[in-house]
Tab-separated table of C-alpha atoms in Angstrom:
chain	number	residue	atom	x	y	z
A	528	MET	CA	-103.815	32.823	60.738
A	529	SER	CA	-103.633	29.407	62.425
A	530	PRO	CA	-106.716	27.757	63.888
A	531	PRO	CA	-107.327	27.995	67.622
A	532	ALA	CA	-105.693	25.382	69.842
A	533	SER	CA	-109.064	23.776	70.685
A	534	THR	CA	-109.659	23.117	66.948
A	535	ARG	CA	-106.228	21.576	66.496
A	536	LEU	CA	-106.794	19.373	69.563
A	537	SER	CA	-110.172	18.316	68.225
A	538	ARG	CA	-108.714	17.315	64.836
A	539	THR	CA	-105.927	15.382	66.594
A	540	LEU	CA	-108.413	13.616	68.802
A	541	ARG	CA	-110.589	12.675	65.829
A	542	ARG	CA	-107.559	11.243	63.948
A	543	LEU	CA	-106.538	9.303	67.030
A	544	VAL	CA	-110.047	7.838	67.429
A	545	ALA	CA	-110.191	6.978	63.699
A	546	THR	CA	-106.853	5.209	63.881
A	547	VAL	CA	-107.856	3.188	66.988
A	548	LEU	CA	-111.130	2.179	65.285
A	549	LEU	CA	-109.304	1.124	62.115
A	550	LEU	CA	-106.861	-0.966	64.203
A	551	LEU	CA	-109.738	-2.624	66.053
A	552	MET	CA	-111.420	-3.474	62.774
A	553	ILE	CA	-108.232	-5.028	61.304
A	554	THR	CA	-107.567	-7.000	64.446
A	555	THR	CA	-111.066	-8.429	64.774
A	556	THR	CA	-111.454	-9.327	61.150
A	557	SER	CA	-108.163	-11.225	61.146
A	558	LEU	CA	-109.190	-13.517	64.044
A	559	PRO	CA	-110.701	-16.942	63.374
A	560	VAL	CA	-114.482	-17.038	63.258
A	561	SER	CA	-114.733	-18.960	66.558
A	562	ALA	CA	-112.835	-16.213	68.400
A	563	VAL	CA	-115.099	-13.493	67.023
A	564	GLU	CA	-118.554	-15.036	67.168
A	565	PRO	CA	-120.059	-18.077	68.809
A	566	GLU	CA	-120.444	-21.398	67.009
A	567	THR	CA	-123.393	-23.725	67.085
A	568	CYS	CA	-122.612	-27.392	67.442
A	569	PHE	CA	-124.761	-29.984	65.750
A	570	SER	CA	-124.440	-33.741	66.295
A	571	ARG	CA	-125.760	-36.640	64.309
A	572	GLN	CA	-126.289	-39.855	66.348
A	573	HIS	CA	-125.484	-43.315	65.104
A	574	GLN	CA	-127.102	-45.761	67.563
A	575	ASP	CA	-125.307	-49.045	68.432
A	576	VAL	CA	-122.356	-48.000	66.240
A	577	THR	CA	-118.731	-47.350	67.154
A	578	VAL	CA	-115.505	-46.237	65.457
A	579	ASN	CA	-113.212	-49.123	64.380
A	580	VAL	CA	-110.432	-47.761	66.632
A	581	ARG	CA	-107.803	-50.160	65.238
A	582	LEU	CA	-108.300	-48.957	61.657
A	583	ALA	CA	-108.826	-45.298	62.689
A	584	LEU	CA	-105.582	-44.985	64.710
A	585	ASN	CA	-103.604	-46.504	61.822
A	586	ARG	CA	-104.364	-43.373	59.840
A	587	PRO	CA	-101.752	-40.627	60.363
A	588	ALA	CA	-104.274	-37.759	60.491
A	589	THR	CA	-106.553	-39.356	63.122
A	590	ALA	CA	-106.247	-38.503	66.819
A	591	MET	CA	-108.138	-39.868	69.846
A	592	ASP	CA	-108.526	-38.854	73.453
A	593	THR	CA	-110.654	-40.399	76.266
A	594	ARG	CA	-112.308	-39.166	79.389
A	595	VAL	CA	-114.875	-40.009	82.062
A	596	VAL	CA	-118.157	-38.117	81.748
A	597	ARG	CA	-121.431	-38.212	83.611
A	598	SER	CA	-123.738	-38.477	80.571
A	599	GLU	CA	-123.920	-38.928	76.831
A	600	ARG	CA	-124.708	-35.219	76.549
A	601	ASP	CA	-121.547	-34.335	78.448
A	602	CYS	CA	-119.580	-36.452	75.922
A	603	VAL	CA	-121.078	-34.483	73.010
A	604	LEU	CA	-120.493	-31.211	74.818
A	605	ALA	CA	-116.781	-32.189	75.346
A	606	CYS	CA	-116.392	-32.837	71.606
A	607	CYS	CA	-118.078	-29.557	70.741
A	608	SER	CA	-115.798	-27.497	72.943
A	609	GLU	CA	-112.410	-29.275	73.206
A	610	GLU	CA	-109.488	-30.286	71.011
A	611	VAL	CA	-108.396	-33.901	70.858
A	612	LYS	CA	-104.806	-32.729	70.709
A	613	PRO	CA	-103.438	-29.200	70.071
A	614	GLY	CA	-104.672	-27.995	66.691
A	615	ALA	CA	-107.001	-31.033	66.144
A	616	LYS	CA	-110.649	-30.233	66.856
A	617	CYS	CA	-112.911	-33.029	67.904
A	618	ASN	CA	-115.391	-33.964	65.103
A	619	MET	CA	-116.596	-37.402	66.281
A	620	ALA	CA	-117.516	-38.693	69.756
A	621	VAL	CA	-118.308	-42.199	70.967
A	622	PHE	CA	-120.157	-42.690	74.274
A	623	ASN	CA	-120.248	-46.061	75.959
A	624	ALA	CA	-123.034	-46.263	78.508
A	625	ASN	CA	-121.975	-49.861	79.410
A	626	LYS	CA	-118.757	-48.721	81.170
A	627	HIS	CA	-118.410	-48.525	84.992
A	628	ALA	CA	-118.562	-44.976	86.529
A	629	SER	CA	-114.823	-44.694	86.955
A	630	ASP	CA	-113.871	-46.069	83.539
A	631	ASP	CA	-113.353	-43.932	80.419
A	632	ASN	CA	-116.703	-43.810	78.691
A	633	CYS	CA	-116.277	-40.937	76.233
A	634	PHE	CA	-113.973	-41.241	73.256
A	635	LEU	CA	-113.168	-38.082	71.280
A	636	PHE	CA	-111.805	-38.308	67.729
A	637	HIS	CA	-110.344	-35.926	65.187
A	638	CYS	CA	-110.888	-37.555	61.786
A	639	GLN	CA	-109.468	-35.733	58.715
A	640	THR	CA	-112.109	-37.475	56.506
A	641	GLU	CA	-115.023	-39.731	57.161
A	642	GLN	CA	-113.025	-42.641	55.754
A	643	ASP	CA	-110.302	-42.062	58.468
A	644	CYS	CA	-112.777	-43.201	61.163
A	645	PRO	CA	-114.763	-46.118	59.773
A	646	LEU	CA	-117.864	-47.093	61.730
A	647	MET	CA	-119.058	-50.592	62.662
A	648	LYS	CA	-122.070	-51.992	64.382
A	649	THR	CA	-121.664	-52.787	68.084
A	650	GLN	CA	-123.553	-53.625	71.172
A	651	SER	CA	-126.517	-51.722	72.443
A	652	GLY	CA	-125.568	-48.702	74.671
A	653	ILE	CA	-122.656	-47.504	72.522
A	654	ASN	CA	-123.529	-44.452	70.322
A	655	THR	CA	-121.383	-42.452	67.965
A	656	TYR	CA	-121.866	-38.787	67.099
A	657	ASP	CA	-120.686	-36.821	64.021
A	658	ILE	CA	-120.019	-33.244	65.230
A	659	TYR	CA	-120.591	-30.276	62.996
A	660	LYS	CA	-119.761	-26.692	64.016
A	661	VAL	CA	-121.082	-23.687	62.240
A	662	SER	CA	-120.835	-19.980	62.941
A	663	ALA	CA	-123.907	-18.158	64.138
A	664	LYS	CA	-124.346	-16.602	60.714
A	665	LEU	CA	-124.792	-20.042	59.104
A	666	GLU	CA	-127.114	-21.301	61.895
A	667	ARG	CA	-130.254	-20.503	59.853
A	668	PHE	CA	-129.848	-23.432	57.567
A	669	LYS	CA	-132.137	-26.460	58.241
A	670	PHE	CA	-131.025	-30.046	57.986
A	671	ASP	CA	-133.142	-33.165	57.363
A	672	LEU	CA	-131.057	-36.015	58.646
A	673	GLY	CA	-133.562	-38.789	58.242
A	674	SER	CA	-135.303	-41.010	60.748
A	675	GLU	CA	-132.131	-42.876	61.901
A	676	THR	CA	-130.478	-39.789	63.349
A	677	SER	CA	-131.081	-37.147	65.904
A	678	VAL	CA	-129.713	-33.671	66.289
A	679	ILE	CA	-128.488	-31.838	69.361
A	680	ALA	CA	-127.808	-28.120	68.813
A	681	LEU	CA	-125.490	-26.570	71.351
A	682	SER	CA	-124.206	-23.004	71.554
A	683	VAL	CA	-120.423	-22.783	72.013
A	684	ASP	CA	-118.801	-19.414	72.810
A	685	ASN	CA	-115.022	-19.568	73.045
A	686	GLY	CA	-115.030	-23.013	74.683
A	687	LYS	CA	-117.921	-22.248	77.070
A	688	ILE	CA	-121.300	-23.748	76.528
């Protein structure tokens, strides 16, 4: 005797649901962390310090982009949520408070290593930020960055802050 039609339909439906769930699990686990869960962006400030642009841009792995922003915070937020060029995430930002309102005052860098973007002392009003991004799971770690630095923690979710 074969099982009733409702039992066969129930088994088929369960298999279909199980298959869909399995596909969803495979798809979401193969995505990059930033696409699955939000990142937290930390920045470490270097006051009156800038990137030596001439040396930095001579390095093949270094990229730079500029923009006009309203505030130092907006410059850090831009670095936290944007790419300097396709495939090159921003990991260093320089804000120049001495620029006129219509001039580029935010300089975003992608530096492969710290040595690729050497820092140098500069005039007051120019600050450089190292940008660190961690997934929400790693957010629980505490950092002691010393008295010369400050930290801004920003939540980034798929490019939205």
